[in-house]
Amino acid sequence: MFYTSYIEISKSALHHNLNFLNNHILKNVKVSSVVKGNAYGHGIEFYIPLAESCGINHFSVFSADEAYRVQKASINKNTIMIMGLVEDEQLAWAIENEIEFYVFEFDRLEKATELAKKIKKKATIHIELETGMNRTGFIQKDIGKITKFITKNSAFINFKGLCTHYAGAESITNYYRIKKQQKSFQKSIQKFKDKNVIPEQIHSACSAAALRYPKSQMDMVRLGIVQYGFFPNKEIYIEYLTKKKITEDPLRRIISWKSKVMDVKTVKAGEFVGYGTSYLANSNLKIATIPVGYSHGFSRSLSNQGRVLIHGHRINVIGIVNMNMITVDVTEIEHVQKGDEVVLIGKQGDLEISVSSFSEFSDQVNYELLTRLPQNLPRFIVD
Ligand SMILES: *Cc1c(COP(=O)(O)O)cnc(C)c1O
């Protein structure tokens, strides 16, 4: 209802990114749209119907609470897959609602089977394998026991997927580790095949893996960051441009974050601006305040560092980022006044403030900055 800043989500940019992906995802590979972290800050309730209208029909989340929100937001009742936590009391809900989930320990496998029996509905599971990330997943030694269990309980278990996750496919320093993981995964897949326990889908790739190691795409890719218009990091971006011999970013950010000028005033040379002494006016200044601060996700480390766009100019943040406000130097803009549009992330005129330029200053990766955008900022879908 009332707000001091807002987020715009561009439908045409999403279309554009999904087209880009279509050219890089091999034939017959399913795309799962990863929407954990409030759809990387874009807002689950807004993003799901939009993605569905662009043809997405599979969503991946981290936990049951996110799955619940996706289910409520989904118009087409599409597939939802939980890649992380489902607590015991949430398992029954998941099974009843045909929500798919990862299983990486026997306890969950047994509980899911028990509940499936009770509910009289199969539990649809993805067996996660530990291949070298050392986070969650069954080790190779467990495979005999898993295959036996699945065979015995096939009336209650729908063995949908066999999967793993790479420990940093976006960085070439992890090359050998990823290759080792791929080998281990292949070996495990064979073990399942040997026991004739065959999953419907085998999957391993996130955005970086799908782009850098096309073979990792297998039956399904779990794409997060790229669909929102970001390369996972600079390295993958530059590798991609070099390989394709292009110079322009082929992706388009779908998010913009905007606010308005709240006040304009002048400061005399020799005065400090804001709390303390971190910014000294060297000359007479015209300053504007913007009603966005660290409580809204504008990191305090952007004090004296951040930039915003006003009237198509790149404007510096001066002084400390406050809880609810920043101050910017608008001396160079002639007719700036209360109510003028301020772009915190996105385009204005010929300029763009990208999340990455923003996050470099604040020492956050794309992922962190996006997912920290508050859930309660209003979001609007624009073309
Ligand atoms: C987050 C996540 C992804 C998506 O990662 P991106 O780099 O955003 O594409 C894929 N798989 C798993 C298991 C994840 O946790």
Short mmCIF file of C-alpha atoms and ligand atoms in Angstrom, two decimals:
data_model
loop_
_atom_site.label_atom_id
_atom_site.label_comp_id
_atom_site.label_asym_id
_atom_site.label_seq_id
_atom_site.Cartn_x
_atom_site.Cartn_y
_atom_site.Cartn_z
CA MET A 1 0.00 0.00 0.00
CA PHE A 2 2.48 2.64 1.18
CA TYR A 3 6.14 2.34 0.27
CA THR A 4 9.36 4.32 -0.13
CA SER A 5 10.82 2.30 -2.99
CA TYR A 6 9.63 -0.39 -5.36
CA ILE A 7 10.77 -3.12 -7.67
CA GLU A 8 9.88 -3.56 -11.31
CA ILE A 9 10.06 -6.95 -13.01
CA SER A 10 10.34 -6.93 -16.78
CA LYS A 11 8.41 -9.55 -18.70
CA SER A 12 10.16 -8.86 -22.00
CA ALA A 13 13.56 -9.26 -20.34
CA LEU A 14 12.54 -12.63 -18.94
CA HIS A 15 11.34 -13.69 -22.39
CA HIS A 16 14.66 -12.61 -23.80
CA ASN A 17 16.65 -14.59 -21.21
CA LEU A 18 14.58 -17.73 -21.69
CA ASN A 19 15.17 -17.49 -25.45
CA PHE A 20 18.87 -17.16 -24.79
CA LEU A 21 18.73 -20.27 -22.63
CA ASN A 22 16.81 -22.22 -25.24
CA ASN A 23 19.83 -21.82 -27.48
CA HIS A 24 22.15 -23.26 -24.86
CA ILE A 25 20.11 -26.02 -23.36
CA LEU A 26 20.39 -29.22 -25.35
CA LYS A 27 17.37 -30.89 -26.89
CA ASN A 28 15.03 -32.75 -24.54
CA VAL A 29 16.64 -31.27 -21.44
CA LYS A 30 14.07 -30.03 -18.96
CA VAL A 31 14.50 -26.58 -17.42
CA SER A 32 13.74 -26.19 -13.75
CA SER A 33 13.46 -22.58 -12.66
CA VAL A 34 15.22 -22.17 -9.31
CA VAL A 35 13.19 -19.77 -7.18
CA LYS A 36 14.70 -20.19 -3.72
CA GLY A 37 15.57 -17.03 -1.78
CA ASN A 38 12.25 -15.41 -2.76
CA ALA A 39 13.02 -16.03 -6.45
CA TYR A 40 16.45 -14.42 -5.96
CA GLY A 41 14.73 -11.37 -4.50
CA HIS A 42 12.33 -10.96 -7.41
CA GLY A 43 9.37 -12.09 -5.27
CA ILE A 44 7.94 -15.61 -5.53
CA GLU A 45 4.33 -14.42 -5.78
CA PHE A 46 5.17 -12.21 -8.76
CA TYR A 47 7.77 -14.30 -10.46
CA ILE A 48 5.95 -17.66 -10.59
CA PRO A 49 2.92 -16.60 -12.67
CA LEU A 50 5.19 -14.53 -14.91
CA ALA A 51 7.57 -17.45 -15.52
CA GLU A 52 4.59 -19.72 -16.16
CA SER A 53 3.27 -17.29 -18.75
CA CYS A 54 6.68 -17.60 -20.42
CA GLY A 55 6.43 -21.38 -20.57
CA ILE A 56 8.23 -22.51 -17.40
CA ASN A 57 6.55 -25.50 -15.76
CA HIS A 58 9.06 -26.75 -13.18
CA PHE A 59 10.25 -24.90 -10.06
CA SER A 60 12.97 -25.70 -7.54
CA VAL A 61 13.16 -24.32 -4.02
CA PHE A 62 15.26 -24.91 -0.93
CA SER A 63 12.63 -25.68 1.69
CA ALA A 64 9.01 -26.58 2.34
CA ASP A 65 8.00 -23.02 3.29
CA GLU A 66 9.16 -21.83 -0.13
CA ALA A 67 7.43 -24.76 -1.83
CA TYR A 68 4.22 -23.74 -0.09
CA ARG A 69 4.49 -20.20 -1.43
CA VAL A 70 5.25 -21.42 -4.95
CA GLN A 71 2.26 -23.74 -4.82
CA LYS A 72 -0.03 -20.87 -3.81
CA ALA A 73 1.40 -18.62 -6.52
CA SER A 74 1.34 -21.22 -9.27
CA ILE A 75 -1.61 -20.91 -11.61
CA ASN A 76 -0.91 -24.04 -13.61
CA LYS A 77 -0.10 -26.34 -10.67
CA ASN A 78 3.31 -27.12 -12.02
CA THR A 79 6.00 -29.39 -10.63
CA ILE A 80 7.72 -28.16 -7.46
CA MET A 81 10.95 -29.73 -6.22
CA ILE A 82 12.47 -29.13 -2.77
CA MET A 83 16.28 -29.38 -2.93
CA GLY A 84 16.94 -28.96 0.78
CA LEU A 85 14.95 -29.14 3.96
CA VAL A 86 11.62 -30.89 4.50
CA GLU A 87 10.97 -31.54 8.14
CA ASP A 88 9.07 -34.60 9.29
CA GLU A 89 5.82 -32.74 9.83
CA GLN A 90 6.11 -31.20 6.35
CA LEU A 91 6.68 -34.52 4.57
CA ALA A 92 3.02 -35.52 4.74
CA TRP A 93 2.04 -32.19 3.22
CA ALA A 94 4.62 -32.62 0.46
CA ILE A 95 3.45 -36.14 -0.39
CA GLU A 96 -0.21 -35.22 -0.34
CA ASN A 97 0.44 -32.26 -2.63
CA GLU A 98 2.73 -34.17 -4.97
CA ILE A 99 5.65 -31.93 -4.13
CA GLU A 100 8.92 -33.62 -5.11
CA PHE A 101 11.82 -33.56 -2.68
CA TYR A 102 15.47 -34.48 -2.32
CA VAL A 103 16.37 -37.37 -0.07
CA PHE A 104 19.94 -37.42 1.24
CA GLU A 105 19.66 -39.57 4.36
CA PHE A 106 17.96 -42.81 5.33
CA ASP A 107 15.83 -41.21 7.99
CA ARG A 108 13.97 -39.15 5.41
CA LEU A 109 13.73 -42.12 3.04
CA GLU A 110 12.09 -44.23 5.74
CA LYS A 111 9.80 -41.47 7.03
CA ALA A 112 8.66 -40.64 3.51
CA THR A 113 7.87 -44.28 2.82
CA GLU A 114 5.96 -44.69 6.07
CA LEU A 115 3.89 -41.60 5.34
CA ALA A 116 3.28 -42.60 1.73
CA LYS A 117 1.84 -45.88 3.00
CA LYS A 118 -0.42 -44.03 5.39
CA ILE A 119 -1.54 -41.41 2.88
CA LYS A 120 -1.85 -43.97 0.09
CA LYS A 121 0.05 -41.81 -2.31
CA LYS A 122 3.57 -42.32 -3.61
CA ALA A 123 6.36 -40.08 -2.38
CA THR A 124 8.18 -38.58 -5.36
CA ILE A 125 11.84 -38.42 -4.47
CA HIS A 126 15.17 -37.32 -5.88
CA ILE A 127 18.10 -39.20 -4.41
CA GLU A 128 20.94 -36.75 -3.85
CA LEU A 129 24.45 -38.10 -4.07
CA GLU A 130 27.58 -36.80 -2.40
CA THR A 131 30.18 -36.46 -5.14
CA GLY A 132 32.66 -34.07 -3.58
CA MET A 133 30.86 -30.92 -2.50
CA ASN A 134 30.67 -32.36 1.00
CA ARG A 135 27.39 -30.80 1.94
CA THR A 136 24.42 -33.18 1.72
CA GLY A 137 23.99 -36.44 -0.18
CA PHE A 138 24.43 -40.20 0.14
CA ILE A 139 27.91 -41.62 -0.30
CA GLN A 140 28.65 -44.37 -2.80
CA LYS A 141 28.72 -47.03 -0.11
CA ASP A 142 25.05 -46.34 0.65
CA ILE A 143 23.88 -47.18 -2.87
CA GLY A 144 23.36 -50.90 -2.24
CA LYS A 145 21.10 -50.17 0.70
CA ILE A 146 19.19 -47.44 -1.18
CA THR A 147 18.51 -49.57 -4.25
CA LYS A 148 17.33 -52.45 -2.06
CA PHE A 149 15.04 -50.13 -0.12
CA ILE A 150 13.58 -48.52 -3.26
CA THR A 151 12.98 -51.90 -4.92
CA LYS A 152 11.26 -53.24 -1.82
CA ASN A 153 9.08 -50.14 -1.41
CA SER A 154 8.38 -49.34 -5.04
CA ALA A 155 4.65 -49.24 -4.26
CA PHE A 156 5.27 -46.16 -2.11
CA ILE A 157 8.22 -44.51 -3.77
CA ASN A 158 8.33 -42.83 -7.14
CA PHE A 159 12.05 -42.71 -7.88
CA LYS A 160 11.95 -39.55 -9.95
CA GLY A 161 15.49 -38.23 -9.85
CA LEU A 162 19.11 -38.95 -9.18
CA CYS A 163 21.15 -35.81 -8.64
CA THR A 164 24.19 -34.02 -7.30
CA HIS A 165 25.49 -30.47 -7.04
CA TYR A 166 28.89 -29.07 -8.07
CA ALA A 167 31.14 -27.23 -5.65
CA GLY A 168 31.59 -24.02 -7.65
CA ALA A 169 31.28 -24.65 -11.40
CA GLU A 170 31.60 -20.89 -11.99
CA SER A 171 35.28 -20.82 -11.08
CA ILE A 172 37.99 -22.48 -13.15
CA THR A 173 40.07 -23.01 -10.02
CA ASN A 174 37.54 -25.73 -9.19
CA TYR A 175 37.97 -27.46 -12.56
CA TYR A 176 39.59 -30.66 -11.26
CA ARG A 177 37.22 -30.90 -8.36
CA ILE A 178 34.21 -30.62 -10.71
CA LYS A 179 35.69 -33.21 -13.08
CA LYS A 180 36.21 -35.53 -10.16
CA GLN A 181 32.64 -34.98 -9.07
CA GLN A 182 31.40 -35.80 -12.57
CA LYS A 183 33.37 -39.06 -12.58
CA SER A 184 32.07 -40.03 -9.17
CA PHE A 185 28.52 -39.21 -10.26
CA GLN A 186 28.84 -41.37 -13.39
CA LYS A 187 30.12 -44.25 -11.32
CA SER A 188 27.18 -43.97 -8.94
CA ILE A 189 24.69 -43.74 -11.79
CA GLN A 190 26.11 -46.99 -13.14
CA LYS A 191 25.64 -48.62 -9.74
CA PHE A 192 21.96 -47.75 -9.79
CA LYS A 193 21.68 -49.08 -13.34
CA ASP A 194 23.42 -52.30 -12.36
CA LYS A 195 20.74 -52.88 -9.77
CA ASN A 196 18.11 -51.99 -12.32
CA VAL A 197 16.85 -49.14 -10.15
CA ILE A 198 16.41 -46.46 -12.77
CA PRO A 199 15.39 -42.85 -12.08
CA GLU A 200 13.27 -40.91 -14.52
CA GLN A 201 15.67 -37.95 -14.53
CA ILE A 202 19.35 -37.50 -13.82
CA HIS A 203 20.39 -33.93 -13.07
CA SER A 204 23.40 -32.00 -11.83
CA ALA A 205 23.73 -28.61 -13.55
CA CYS A 206 23.23 -25.12 -12.14
CA SER A 207 23.62 -22.06 -14.42
CA ALA A 208 27.42 -22.10 -14.50
CA ALA A 209 27.66 -25.84 -15.11
CA ALA A 210 25.00 -25.74 -17.85
CA LEU A 211 26.96 -23.06 -19.71
CA ARG A 212 30.51 -24.22 -19.08
CA TYR A 213 30.04 -28.00 -19.06
CA PRO A 214 27.16 -28.74 -21.48
CA LYS A 215 27.44 -32.49 -20.80
CA SER A 216 26.39 -31.83 -17.21
CA GLN A 217 22.92 -30.88 -18.49
CA MET A 218 21.79 -34.53 -18.61
CA ASP A 219 17.97 -34.77 -18.32
CA MET A 220 17.31 -31.54 -16.46
CA VAL A 221 19.06 -28.28 -15.57
CA ARG A 222 18.35 -26.32 -12.40
CA LEU A 223 18.74 -22.73 -13.49
CA GLY A 224 18.74 -19.88 -11.03
CA ILE A 225 20.76 -16.76 -11.68
CA VAL A 226 20.81 -16.77 -15.51
CA GLN A 227 17.05 -16.68 -15.93
CA TYR A 228 17.05 -13.44 -13.94
CA GLY A 229 19.56 -12.05 -16.43
CA PHE A 230 22.85 -12.44 -14.61
CA PHE A 231 25.90 -14.51 -15.36
CA PRO A 232 26.96 -16.43 -12.25
CA ASN A 233 30.15 -14.37 -12.06
CA LYS A 234 32.52 -12.26 -14.19
CA GLU A 235 34.58 -15.26 -15.18
CA ILE A 236 31.67 -17.09 -16.81
CA TYR A 237 30.55 -13.84 -18.43
CA ILE A 238 33.93 -13.12 -19.98
CA GLU A 239 34.42 -16.74 -21.00
CA TYR A 240 31.07 -16.62 -22.74
CA LEU A 241 31.77 -13.34 -24.59
CA THR A 242 35.18 -14.61 -25.70
CA LYS A 243 33.86 -17.95 -26.90
CA LYS A 244 31.06 -16.30 -28.87
CA LYS A 245 33.25 -13.42 -30.06
CA ILE A 246 30.69 -10.87 -28.91
CA THR A 247 31.07 -7.76 -26.78
CA GLU A 248 27.59 -7.15 -25.52
CA ASP A 249 25.89 -8.88 -22.64
CA PRO A 250 23.41 -11.35 -24.17
CA LEU A 251 21.28 -11.37 -21.01
CA ARG A 252 18.91 -8.70 -19.73
CA ARG A 253 18.31 -7.95 -16.08
CA ILE A 254 14.65 -8.34 -15.30
CA ILE A 255 14.75 -6.43 -12.03
CA SER A 256 14.84 -2.67 -11.42
CA TRP A 257 14.72 -0.96 -8.06
CA LYS A 258 13.42 2.58 -7.90
CA SER A 259 12.56 5.33 -5.48
CA LYS A 260 11.99 9.08 -5.45
CA VAL A 261 13.81 12.15 -4.27
CA MET A 262 12.46 13.04 -0.85
CA ASP A 263 14.14 16.39 -0.23
CA VAL A 264 16.66 18.74 -1.87
CA LYS A 265 18.82 21.29 -0.07
CA THR A 266 22.19 23.01 -0.12
CA VAL A 267 25.29 22.52 2.01
CA LYS A 268 28.04 25.10 2.43
CA ALA A 269 31.68 24.29 1.72
CA GLY A 270 33.43 23.13 4.87
CA GLU A 271 30.38 21.38 6.35
CA PHE A 272 30.10 17.66 7.03
CA VAL A 273 27.20 15.75 5.47
CA GLY A 274 25.24 13.30 7.62
CA TYR A 275 26.41 11.40 10.68
CA GLY A 276 29.96 12.09 11.82
CA THR A 277 32.76 13.28 9.64
CA SER A 278 32.92 10.76 6.81
CA TYR A 279 31.99 13.31 4.14
CA LEU A 280 33.29 16.86 4.02
CA ALA A 281 31.81 19.25 1.46
CA ASN A 282 34.79 20.68 -0.44
CA SER A 283 32.60 23.21 -2.19
CA ASN A 284 29.04 24.41 -1.96
CA LEU A 285 26.81 21.41 -2.69
CA LYS A 286 23.27 20.64 -3.61
CA ILE A 287 22.20 17.39 -1.98
CA ALA A 288 19.13 15.16 -2.22
CA THR A 289 17.88 12.60 0.26
CA ILE A 290 16.41 9.28 -0.93
CA PRO A 291 14.16 7.25 1.41
CA VAL A 292 16.14 4.02 1.08
CA GLY A 293 18.68 2.74 3.57
CA TYR A 294 20.27 -0.41 4.90
CA SER A 295 16.97 -1.61 6.33
CA HIS A 296 15.78 -1.81 2.71
CA GLY A 297 18.80 -3.74 1.52
CA PHE A 298 20.98 -0.78 0.52
CA SER A 299 24.13 -1.97 2.24
CA ARG A 300 25.87 0.26 4.74
CA SER A 301 29.13 -0.55 3.00
CA LEU A 302 27.90 1.61 0.12
CA SER A 303 28.50 4.68 2.33
CA ASN A 304 30.45 7.22 0.23
CA GLN A 305 30.64 4.54 -2.50
CA GLY A 306 27.23 3.79 -3.94
CA ARG A 307 25.68 5.37 -7.01
CA VAL A 308 22.15 6.07 -8.14
CA LEU A 309 20.67 7.50 -11.32
CA ILE A 310 18.69 10.74 -11.34
CA HIS A 311 17.69 12.61 -14.55
CA GLY A 312 19.90 10.19 -16.48
CA HIS A 313 23.02 11.17 -14.50
CA ARG A 314 25.18 8.92 -12.37
CA ILE A 315 25.08 10.40 -8.87
CA ASN A 316 27.32 9.60 -5.88
CA VAL A 317 26.10 8.57 -2.47
CA ILE A 318 27.78 10.87 0.06
CA GLY A 319 28.08 10.21 3.78
CA ILE A 320 26.95 7.15 5.69
CA VAL A 321 24.05 4.99 4.52
CA ASN A 322 21.40 5.39 7.23
CA MET A 323 18.78 2.89 8.27
CA ASN A 324 16.11 4.45 6.03
CA MET A 325 17.88 7.12 3.99
CA ILE A 326 20.83 7.97 1.81
CA THR A 327 22.14 11.34 0.78
CA VAL A 328 23.40 11.96 -2.76
CA ASP A 329 25.28 14.80 -4.41
CA VAL A 330 23.06 16.41 -7.08
CA THR A 331 25.06 19.61 -7.53
CA GLU A 332 25.44 18.93 -11.26
CA ILE A 333 21.70 18.51 -11.91
CA GLU A 334 19.85 21.69 -12.57
CA HIS A 335 16.18 21.11 -11.96
CA VAL A 336 16.15 18.24 -9.54
CA GLN A 337 13.20 18.32 -7.19
CA LYS A 338 11.20 16.35 -4.69
CA GLY A 339 9.42 13.43 -6.35
CA ASP A 340 11.92 12.89 -9.18
CA GLU A 341 12.60 9.27 -10.04
CA VAL A 342 15.71 7.66 -8.57
CA VAL A 343 17.05 4.41 -9.98
CA LEU A 344 18.96 2.30 -7.46
CA ILE A 345 19.28 -0.69 -9.79
CA GLY A 346 18.36 -0.64 -13.45
CA LYS A 347 18.28 1.77 -16.37
CA GLN A 348 17.56 5.45 -16.74
CA GLY A 349 18.28 7.25 -19.98
CA ASP A 350 21.44 5.75 -21.46
CA LEU A 351 22.88 4.63 -18.14
CA GLU A 352 22.46 1.51 -16.11
CA ILE A 353 23.35 0.65 -12.55
CA SER A 354 23.94 -3.05 -12.62
CA VAL A 355 23.72 -5.24 -9.61
CA SER A 356 27.31 -6.24 -10.17
CA SER A 357 28.70 -2.71 -10.11
CA PHE A 358 26.69 -2.21 -7.01
CA SER A 359 27.77 -5.44 -5.40
CA GLU A 360 31.45 -4.90 -6.11
CA PHE A 361 31.39 -1.81 -3.95
CA SER A 362 29.55 -3.54 -1.19
CA ASP A 363 31.57 -6.75 -1.50
CA GLN A 364 28.49 -8.87 -2.10
CA VAL A 365 27.95 -11.29 -4.94
CA ASN A 366 24.92 -10.86 -7.25
CA TYR A 367 23.19 -13.65 -5.41
CA GLU A 368 23.53 -12.04 -2.01
CA LEU A 369 22.46 -8.59 -3.02
CA LEU A 370 19.40 -9.83 -4.88
CA THR A 371 18.17 -12.16 -2.18
CA ARG A 372 18.55 -9.47 0.43
CA LEU A 373 16.06 -7.20 -1.28
CA PRO A 374 13.26 -7.07 1.27
CA GLN A 375 10.28 -9.30 0.72
CA ASN A 376 7.87 -6.50 1.54
CA LEU A 377 8.95 -4.06 -1.17
CA PRO A 378 6.10 -3.79 -3.64
CA ARG A 379 6.77 -5.42 -7.00
CA PHE A 380 5.23 -4.44 -10.30
CA ILE A 381 5.35 -6.40 -13.53
CA VAL A 382 6.19 -4.16 -16.46
CA ASP A 383 6.62 -5.02 -20.08
C1 LIG B 1 20.77 -22.63 -6.08
C2 LIG B 1 20.93 -23.93 -6.71
C3 LIG B 1 20.94 -24.05 -8.10
C4 LIG B 1 20.89 -22.85 -9.04
O1 LIG B 1 22.12 -22.16 -9.02
P1 LIG B 1 22.40 -20.94 -10.05
O2 LIG B 1 23.85 -20.72 -9.94
O3 LIG B 1 21.63 -19.78 -9.55
O4 LIG B 1 21.95 -21.40 -11.38
C5 LIG B 1 21.00 -25.33 -8.63
N1 LIG B 1 21.06 -26.42 -7.84
C6 LIG B 1 21.06 -26.33 -6.49
C7 LIG B 1 21.12 -27.57 -5.67
C8 LIG B 1 21.01 -25.10 -5.89
O5 LIG B 1 21.02 -25.01 -4.55
#
